[in-house]
Coordinates of C-alpha atoms in Angstrom, one line a residue:
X29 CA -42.2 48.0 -97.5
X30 CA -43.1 44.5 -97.3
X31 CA -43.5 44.5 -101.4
X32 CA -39.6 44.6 -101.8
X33 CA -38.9 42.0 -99.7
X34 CA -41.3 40.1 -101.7
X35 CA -39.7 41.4 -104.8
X36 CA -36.3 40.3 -103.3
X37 CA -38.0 36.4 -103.0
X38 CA -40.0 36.5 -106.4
X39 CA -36.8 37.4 -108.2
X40 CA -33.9 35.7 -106.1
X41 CA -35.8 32.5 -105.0
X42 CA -33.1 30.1 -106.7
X43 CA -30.4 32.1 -104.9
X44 CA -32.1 32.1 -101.3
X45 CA -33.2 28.4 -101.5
X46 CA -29.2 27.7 -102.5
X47 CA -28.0 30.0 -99.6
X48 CA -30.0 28.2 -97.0
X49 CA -29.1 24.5 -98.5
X50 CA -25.7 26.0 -97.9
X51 CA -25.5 27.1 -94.6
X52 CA -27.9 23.7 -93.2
X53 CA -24.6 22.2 -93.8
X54 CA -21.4 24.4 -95.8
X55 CA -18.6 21.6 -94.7
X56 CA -19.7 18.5 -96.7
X57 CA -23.7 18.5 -98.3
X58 CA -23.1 22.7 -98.4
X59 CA -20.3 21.9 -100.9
X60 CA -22.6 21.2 -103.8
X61 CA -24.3 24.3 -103.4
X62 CA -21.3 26.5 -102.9
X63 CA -20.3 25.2 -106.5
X64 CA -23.5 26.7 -108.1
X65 CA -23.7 29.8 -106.4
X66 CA -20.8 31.5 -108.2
X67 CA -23.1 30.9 -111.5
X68 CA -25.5 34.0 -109.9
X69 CA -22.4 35.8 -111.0
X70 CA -22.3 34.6 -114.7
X71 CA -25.7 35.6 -115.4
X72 CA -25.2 38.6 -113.7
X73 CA -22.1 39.3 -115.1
X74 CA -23.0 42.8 -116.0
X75 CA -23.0 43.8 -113.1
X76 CA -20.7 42.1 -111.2
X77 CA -18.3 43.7 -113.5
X78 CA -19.6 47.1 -112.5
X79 CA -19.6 46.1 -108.9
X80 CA -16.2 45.1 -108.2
X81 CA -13.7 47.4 -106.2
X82 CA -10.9 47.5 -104.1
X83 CA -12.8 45.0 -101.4
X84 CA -13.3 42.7 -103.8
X85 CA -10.2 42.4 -105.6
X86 CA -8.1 42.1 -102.1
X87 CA -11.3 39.5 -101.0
X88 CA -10.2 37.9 -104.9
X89 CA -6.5 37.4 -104.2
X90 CA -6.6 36.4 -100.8
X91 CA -9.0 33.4 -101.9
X92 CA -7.2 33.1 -105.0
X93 CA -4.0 33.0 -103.4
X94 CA -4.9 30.6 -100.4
X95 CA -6.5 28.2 -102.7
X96 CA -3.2 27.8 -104.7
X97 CA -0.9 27.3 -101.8
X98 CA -3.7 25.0 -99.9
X99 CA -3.8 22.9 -103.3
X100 CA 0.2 22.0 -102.9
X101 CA -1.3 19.6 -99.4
X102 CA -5.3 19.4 -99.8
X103 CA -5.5 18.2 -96.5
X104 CA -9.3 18.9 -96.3
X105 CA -10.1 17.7 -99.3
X106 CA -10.6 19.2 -102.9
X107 CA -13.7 20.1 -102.2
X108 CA -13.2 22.5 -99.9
X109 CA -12.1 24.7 -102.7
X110 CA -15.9 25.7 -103.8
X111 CA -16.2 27.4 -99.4
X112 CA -12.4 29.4 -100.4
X113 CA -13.8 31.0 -103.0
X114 CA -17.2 31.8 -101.7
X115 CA -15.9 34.4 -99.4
X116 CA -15.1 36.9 -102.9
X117 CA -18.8 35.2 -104.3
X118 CA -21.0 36.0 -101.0
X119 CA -19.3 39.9 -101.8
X120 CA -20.1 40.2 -104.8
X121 CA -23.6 38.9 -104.5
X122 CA -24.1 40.7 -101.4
X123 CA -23.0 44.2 -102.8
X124 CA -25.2 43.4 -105.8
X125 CA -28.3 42.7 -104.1
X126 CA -28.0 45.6 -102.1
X127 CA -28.2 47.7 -105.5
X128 CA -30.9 45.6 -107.0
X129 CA -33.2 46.0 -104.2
X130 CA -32.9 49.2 -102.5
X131 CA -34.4 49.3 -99.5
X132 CA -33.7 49.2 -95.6
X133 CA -36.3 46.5 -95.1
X134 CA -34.7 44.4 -97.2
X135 CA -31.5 44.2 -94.8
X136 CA -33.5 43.2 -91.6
X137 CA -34.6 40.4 -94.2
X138 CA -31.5 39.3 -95.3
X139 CA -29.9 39.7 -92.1
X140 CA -32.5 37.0 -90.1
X141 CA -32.3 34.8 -93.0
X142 CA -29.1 34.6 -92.6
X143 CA -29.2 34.1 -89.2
X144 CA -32.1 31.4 -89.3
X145 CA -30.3 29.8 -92.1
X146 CA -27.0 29.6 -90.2
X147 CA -28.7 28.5 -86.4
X148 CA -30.9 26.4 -87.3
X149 CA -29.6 22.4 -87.7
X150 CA -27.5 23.3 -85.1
X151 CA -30.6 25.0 -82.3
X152 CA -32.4 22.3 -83.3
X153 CA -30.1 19.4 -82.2
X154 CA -29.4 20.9 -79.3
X155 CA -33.0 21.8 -78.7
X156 CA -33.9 17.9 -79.2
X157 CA -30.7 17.1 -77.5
X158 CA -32.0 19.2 -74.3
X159 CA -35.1 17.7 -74.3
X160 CA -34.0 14.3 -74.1
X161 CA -31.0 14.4 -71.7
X162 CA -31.2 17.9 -70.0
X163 CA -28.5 20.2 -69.4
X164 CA -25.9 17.5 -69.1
X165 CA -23.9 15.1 -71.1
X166 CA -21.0 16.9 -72.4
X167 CA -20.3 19.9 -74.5
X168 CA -19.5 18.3 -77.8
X169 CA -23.0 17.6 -79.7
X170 CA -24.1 15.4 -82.5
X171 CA -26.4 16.9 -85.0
X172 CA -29.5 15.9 -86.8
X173 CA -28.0 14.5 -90.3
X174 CA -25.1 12.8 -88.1
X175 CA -25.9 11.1 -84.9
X176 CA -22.3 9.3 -85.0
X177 CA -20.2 12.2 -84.9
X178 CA -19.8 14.6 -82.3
X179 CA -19.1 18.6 -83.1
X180 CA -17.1 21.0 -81.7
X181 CA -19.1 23.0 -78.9
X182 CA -16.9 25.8 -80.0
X183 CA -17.8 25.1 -83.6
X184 CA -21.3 24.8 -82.7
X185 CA -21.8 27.6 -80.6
X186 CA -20.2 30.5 -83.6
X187 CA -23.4 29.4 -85.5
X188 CA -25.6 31.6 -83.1
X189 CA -23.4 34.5 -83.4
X190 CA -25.9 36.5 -85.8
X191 CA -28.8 35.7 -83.0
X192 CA -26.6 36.5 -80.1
X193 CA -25.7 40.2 -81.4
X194 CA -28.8 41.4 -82.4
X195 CA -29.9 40.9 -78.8
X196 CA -28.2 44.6 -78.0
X197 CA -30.6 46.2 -80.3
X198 CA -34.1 45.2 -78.4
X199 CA -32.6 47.3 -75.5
X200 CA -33.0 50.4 -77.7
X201 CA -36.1 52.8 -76.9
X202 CA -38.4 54.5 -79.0
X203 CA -38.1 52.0 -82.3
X204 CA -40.5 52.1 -85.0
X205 CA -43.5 49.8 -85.5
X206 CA -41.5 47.9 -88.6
X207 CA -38.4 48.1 -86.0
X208 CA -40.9 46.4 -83.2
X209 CA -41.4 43.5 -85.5
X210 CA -38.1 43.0 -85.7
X211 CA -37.0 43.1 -82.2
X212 CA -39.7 40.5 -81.8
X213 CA -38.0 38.2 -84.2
X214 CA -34.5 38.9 -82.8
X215 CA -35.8 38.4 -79.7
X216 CA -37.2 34.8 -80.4
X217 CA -33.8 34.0 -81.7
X218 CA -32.4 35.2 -78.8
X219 CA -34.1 33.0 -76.1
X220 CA -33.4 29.6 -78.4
X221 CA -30.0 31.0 -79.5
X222 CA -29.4 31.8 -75.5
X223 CA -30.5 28.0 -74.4
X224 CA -27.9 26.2 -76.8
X225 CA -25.1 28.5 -75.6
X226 CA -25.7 27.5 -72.1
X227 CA -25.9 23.6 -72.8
X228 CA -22.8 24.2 -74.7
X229 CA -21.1 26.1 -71.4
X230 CA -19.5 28.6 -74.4
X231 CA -17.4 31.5 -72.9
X232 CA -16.8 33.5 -76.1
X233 CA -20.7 33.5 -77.2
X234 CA -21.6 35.1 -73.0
X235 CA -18.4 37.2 -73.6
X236 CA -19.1 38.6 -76.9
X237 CA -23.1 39.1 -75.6
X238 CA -21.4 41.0 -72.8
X239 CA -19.6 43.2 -74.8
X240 CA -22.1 44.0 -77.6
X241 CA -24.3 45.1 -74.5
X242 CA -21.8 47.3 -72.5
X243 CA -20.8 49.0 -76.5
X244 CA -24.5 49.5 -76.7
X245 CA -25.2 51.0 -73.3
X246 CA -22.1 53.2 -74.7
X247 CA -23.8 53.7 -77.5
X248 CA -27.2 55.4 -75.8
X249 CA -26.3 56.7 -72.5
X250 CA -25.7 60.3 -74.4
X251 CA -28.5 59.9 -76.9
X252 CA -31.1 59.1 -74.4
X253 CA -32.6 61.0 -71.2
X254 CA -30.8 59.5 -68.2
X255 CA -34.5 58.3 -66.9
X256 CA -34.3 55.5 -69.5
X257 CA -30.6 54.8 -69.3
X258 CA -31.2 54.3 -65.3
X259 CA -34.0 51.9 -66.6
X260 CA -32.1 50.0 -68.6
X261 CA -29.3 49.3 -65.9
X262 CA -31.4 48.5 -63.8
X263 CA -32.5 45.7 -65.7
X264 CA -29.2 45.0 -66.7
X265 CA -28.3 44.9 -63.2
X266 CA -31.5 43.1 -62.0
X267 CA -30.7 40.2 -64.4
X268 CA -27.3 39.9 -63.7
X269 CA -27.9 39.6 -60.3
X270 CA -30.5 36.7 -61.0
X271 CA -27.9 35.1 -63.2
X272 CA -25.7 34.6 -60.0
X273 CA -27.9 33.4 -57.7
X274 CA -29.2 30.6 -60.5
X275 CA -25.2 29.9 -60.9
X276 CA -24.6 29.8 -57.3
X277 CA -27.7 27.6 -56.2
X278 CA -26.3 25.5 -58.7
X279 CA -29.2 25.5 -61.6
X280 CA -29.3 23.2 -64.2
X281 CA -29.1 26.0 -66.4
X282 CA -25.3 26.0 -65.3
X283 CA -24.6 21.8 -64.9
X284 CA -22.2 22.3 -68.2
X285 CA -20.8 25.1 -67.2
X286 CA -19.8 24.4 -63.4
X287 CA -18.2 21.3 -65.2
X288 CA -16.0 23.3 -67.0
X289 CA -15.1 25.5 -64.1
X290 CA -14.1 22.7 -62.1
X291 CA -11.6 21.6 -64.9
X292 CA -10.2 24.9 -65.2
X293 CA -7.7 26.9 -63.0
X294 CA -8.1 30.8 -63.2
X295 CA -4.7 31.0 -65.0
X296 CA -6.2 29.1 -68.1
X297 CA -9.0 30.9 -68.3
X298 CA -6.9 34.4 -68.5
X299 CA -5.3 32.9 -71.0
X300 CA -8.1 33.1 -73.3
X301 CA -7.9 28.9 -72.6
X302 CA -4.8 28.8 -73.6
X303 CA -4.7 31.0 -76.6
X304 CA -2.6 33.7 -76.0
X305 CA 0.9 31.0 -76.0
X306 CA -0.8 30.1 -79.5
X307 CA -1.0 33.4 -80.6
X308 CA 2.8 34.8 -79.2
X309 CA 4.6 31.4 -81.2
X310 CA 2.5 31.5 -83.9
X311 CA 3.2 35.2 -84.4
X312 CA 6.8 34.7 -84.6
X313 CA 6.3 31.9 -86.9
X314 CA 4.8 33.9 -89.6
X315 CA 7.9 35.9 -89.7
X316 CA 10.4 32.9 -89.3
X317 CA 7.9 30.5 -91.4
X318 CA 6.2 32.9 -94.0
X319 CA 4.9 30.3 -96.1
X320 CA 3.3 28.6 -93.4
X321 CA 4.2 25.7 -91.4
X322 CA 2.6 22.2 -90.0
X323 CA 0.6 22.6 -86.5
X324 CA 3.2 19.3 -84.9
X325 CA 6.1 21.2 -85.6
X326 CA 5.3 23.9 -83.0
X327 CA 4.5 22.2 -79.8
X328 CA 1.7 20.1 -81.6
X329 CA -1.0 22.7 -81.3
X330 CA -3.5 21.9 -84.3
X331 CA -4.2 25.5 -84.5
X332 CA -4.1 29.2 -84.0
X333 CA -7.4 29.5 -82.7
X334 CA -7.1 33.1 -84.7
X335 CA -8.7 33.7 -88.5
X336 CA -5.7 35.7 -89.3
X337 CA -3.0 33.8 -87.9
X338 CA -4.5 30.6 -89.5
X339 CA -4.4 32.0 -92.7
X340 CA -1.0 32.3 -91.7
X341 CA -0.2 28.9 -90.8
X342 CA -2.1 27.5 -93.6
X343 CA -0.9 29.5 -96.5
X344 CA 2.0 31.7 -95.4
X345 CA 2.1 34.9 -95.3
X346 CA 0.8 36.1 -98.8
X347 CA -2.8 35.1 -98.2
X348 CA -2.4 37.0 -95.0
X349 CA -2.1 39.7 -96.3
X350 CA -4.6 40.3 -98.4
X351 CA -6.7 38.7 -95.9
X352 CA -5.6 42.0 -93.0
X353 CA -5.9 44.4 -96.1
X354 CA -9.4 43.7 -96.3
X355 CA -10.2 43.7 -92.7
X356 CA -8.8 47.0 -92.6
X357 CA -11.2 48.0 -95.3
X358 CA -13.8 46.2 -93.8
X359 CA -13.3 48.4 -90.4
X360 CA -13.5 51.9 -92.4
X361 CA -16.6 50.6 -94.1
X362 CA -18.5 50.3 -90.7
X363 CA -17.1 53.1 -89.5
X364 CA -18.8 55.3 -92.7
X365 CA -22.1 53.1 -92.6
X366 CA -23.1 53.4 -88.6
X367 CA -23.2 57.4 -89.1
X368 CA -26.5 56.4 -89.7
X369 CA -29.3 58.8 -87.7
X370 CA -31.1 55.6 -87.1
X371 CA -29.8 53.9 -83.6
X372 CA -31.4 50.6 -84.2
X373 CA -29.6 50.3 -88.0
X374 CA -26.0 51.4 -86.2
X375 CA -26.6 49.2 -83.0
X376 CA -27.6 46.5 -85.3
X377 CA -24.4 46.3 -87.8
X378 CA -22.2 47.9 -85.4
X379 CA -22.8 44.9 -82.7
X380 CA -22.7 42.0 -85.8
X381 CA -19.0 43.3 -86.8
X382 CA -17.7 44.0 -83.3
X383 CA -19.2 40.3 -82.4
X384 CA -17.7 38.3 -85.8
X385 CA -14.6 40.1 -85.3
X386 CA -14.3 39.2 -81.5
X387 CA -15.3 35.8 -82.9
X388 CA -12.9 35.8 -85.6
X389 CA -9.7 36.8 -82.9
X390 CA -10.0 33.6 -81.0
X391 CA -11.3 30.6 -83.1
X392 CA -10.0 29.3 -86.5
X393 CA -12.3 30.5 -88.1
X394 CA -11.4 29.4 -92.3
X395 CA -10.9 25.4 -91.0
X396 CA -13.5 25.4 -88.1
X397 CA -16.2 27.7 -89.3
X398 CA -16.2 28.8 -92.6
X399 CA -20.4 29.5 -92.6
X400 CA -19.5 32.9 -90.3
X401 CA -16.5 34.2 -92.5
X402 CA -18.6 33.7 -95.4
X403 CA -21.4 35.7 -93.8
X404 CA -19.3 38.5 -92.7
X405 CA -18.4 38.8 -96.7
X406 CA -21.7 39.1 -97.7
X407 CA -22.5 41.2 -94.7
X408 CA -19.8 43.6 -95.8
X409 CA -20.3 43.2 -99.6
X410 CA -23.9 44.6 -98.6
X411 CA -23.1 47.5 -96.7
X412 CA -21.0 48.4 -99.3
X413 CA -23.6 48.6 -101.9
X414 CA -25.8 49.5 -99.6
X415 CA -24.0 52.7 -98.9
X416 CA -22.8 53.1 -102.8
X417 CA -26.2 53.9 -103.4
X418 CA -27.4 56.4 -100.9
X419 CA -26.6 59.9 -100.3
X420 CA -27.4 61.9 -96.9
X421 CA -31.2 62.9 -96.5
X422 CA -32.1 60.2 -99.4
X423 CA -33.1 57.1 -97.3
X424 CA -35.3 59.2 -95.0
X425 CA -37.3 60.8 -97.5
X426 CA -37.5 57.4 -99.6
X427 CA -38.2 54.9 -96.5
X428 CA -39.8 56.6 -93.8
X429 CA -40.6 53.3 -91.9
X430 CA -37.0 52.4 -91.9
X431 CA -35.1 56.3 -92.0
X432 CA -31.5 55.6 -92.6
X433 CA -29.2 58.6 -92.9
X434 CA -25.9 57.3 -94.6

């Protein structure tokens, strides 16, 4: 099992070392590398050309598209045009990887590269940051290559989204040794990932852990005896519970976060922080303003806090699209792939989608945090080769460590 991952590295070193320059850094340094990457493609070209399909194309015009329109008012800069079209490239090379190496160990590879490539500037400023100063001085963080500019915490806290989903699958039972190894490594992650999400007091990242573990409890309750279900709630319940009492005693676990709340009324907060006024007006101006329109024009909110809807107000209505076309397509490839016999594979993808979707609904996601739409490309292009490949009863006779029943 181990000898295709290492066939994977041998083969693709170039390609990996690029993808994880990339990701360090995709809005300024990342740049450089997202103008090579496409080349993979060139000297591939064979089977890119095989490999492309309906995904694809719409993934193609919608970056096609929104790149023309974003050219008539670059605001971002020119170079921003090598991240547009990386969402069709990450497909493409996604999907064709999948075929080259045919194996399910070689997506729990790719899948923590990924998510060490994307969390790891940021875990480790924040790391340092905590070390230093504790679980106080504001949410927005400076990171390691710029200690005079401050990020996001919103931005910031998307780049454990990876590490924060694949926490639901170390709560399933009876894995495999190979699977063991992994739920180690996710669970590593996890802790770090868990740490830098409190010192950035983010609500979406505990919300979307909240749901991928409710889906998952879903997910086993009738797979499972009810012996190991009552386990698992208990522990659920058990660390729940301890969560309160650390928030209520006031821990410094929860410094940023009682901050916040003493900011905040209860009718922001069920306002999704103000989003869902956003959303309503900026729904209505894609129909009144379908080529797009400036964020001061509309109550001077810089922007939709939605991946869709700032498409939208980027690029008009076009771009959009292609852009929901895809997502729809995106949703029935899921849907095929997690009928998968093996409950960590479908707890695994099925909580990565459901979490960069959730993620995808209420941050602007193309401007903000390009690094997680890219991923969820690749992620997808992947899958789709992945199941291109594989008929029912094939994986489990081919990789019995890893038996996947697509």
């Amino acid at each position: 099992m181990t000898d295709n991952i290492w066939t994977l590295v041998k083969k693709e070193f170039i390609l990996l070392l690029l993808f994880f320059i990339f990701f360090l850094n995709p809005p300024t340094y990342g740049v450089y590398q997202a103008f090579l990457i496409p080349f993979y493609l060139v000297l591939n070209y064979k089977l890119a050309i095989q490999n492309i399909d309906n995904k694809g194309i719409f993934l193609f015009l919608f970056s096609i598209s929104y790149i023309l329109i974003y050219l008539l008012n670059p605001t971002g800069g020119y170079s921003l045009i090598a991240i547009y079209i990386s969402f069709f490239t990450f497909y493409m090379i996604g999907k064709i990887l999948a075929k080259k190496y045919q194996s399910g160990s070689v997506f729990y590879f790719v899948f923590i590269f990924l998510m060490l490539s994307d969390l790891l500037i940021p875990s480790v400023s924040i790391i340092t940051n905590i070390a230093n100063h504790g679980f106080t001085g504001g949410r927005n963080m400076t990171l390691l290559w710029d200690p005079n500019f401050e990020y996001s915490a919103t931005g910031l806290a998307g780049h454990f989204i990876l590490s924060i989903t694949a926490f639901s699958t170390i709560l399933i039972p009876n894995t495999t040794k190979f699977e063991n190894r992994i739920k180690m490594l996710y669970g590593v992650f996890f802790i770090i990932s868990l740490l830098c999400i409190l010192r950035l007091a983010s609500k979406t990242q505990i919300m979307i852990l909240a749901i991928t573990i409710f889906i998952t409890i879903l997910y086993l309750i009738p797979k499972q005896p009810f012996i190991k279900t009552f386990g698992l709630l208990t522990l659920l319940t058990t660390t729940i519970l301890v969560v309160f009492y650390l928030k209520s005693t006031d821990s410094v676990l929860f410094n940023e976060y009682n901050q916040r709340a003493e900011t905040e009324d209860i009718s922001y907060t069920l306002s999704a922080s103000g989003r869902t006024d956003i959303w309503s007006r900026s729904v209505g101006n894609i129909f009144t303003h379908p080529l797009g329109w400036e964020a001061h024009e509309f109550g001077n909110f810089k922007y939709s806090h939605n991946l869709w809807l700032d498409a939208g107000r980027v690029t008009g209505i076009i771009p959009l699209i292609f852009l929901i076309i895809y997502t729809l397509q995106s949703i029935s490839l899921i849907l095929k792939v997690i009928r998968s016999n093996n409950y960590f594979f479908n707890i695994n993808v099925a909580s990565t989608f459901i979490g960069l979707m959730a993620l995808f609904f209420v941050e602007p996601i193309i401007e903000g945090l390009p690094s997680a739409l890219i991923i969820f490309c690749f992620l997808i292009g992947y899958l789709t080769g992945f199941i291109e490949v594989r008929t029912v009863g094939q994986i489990k006779n081919t990789y019995s460590e890893v038996p996947l029943t697509i």
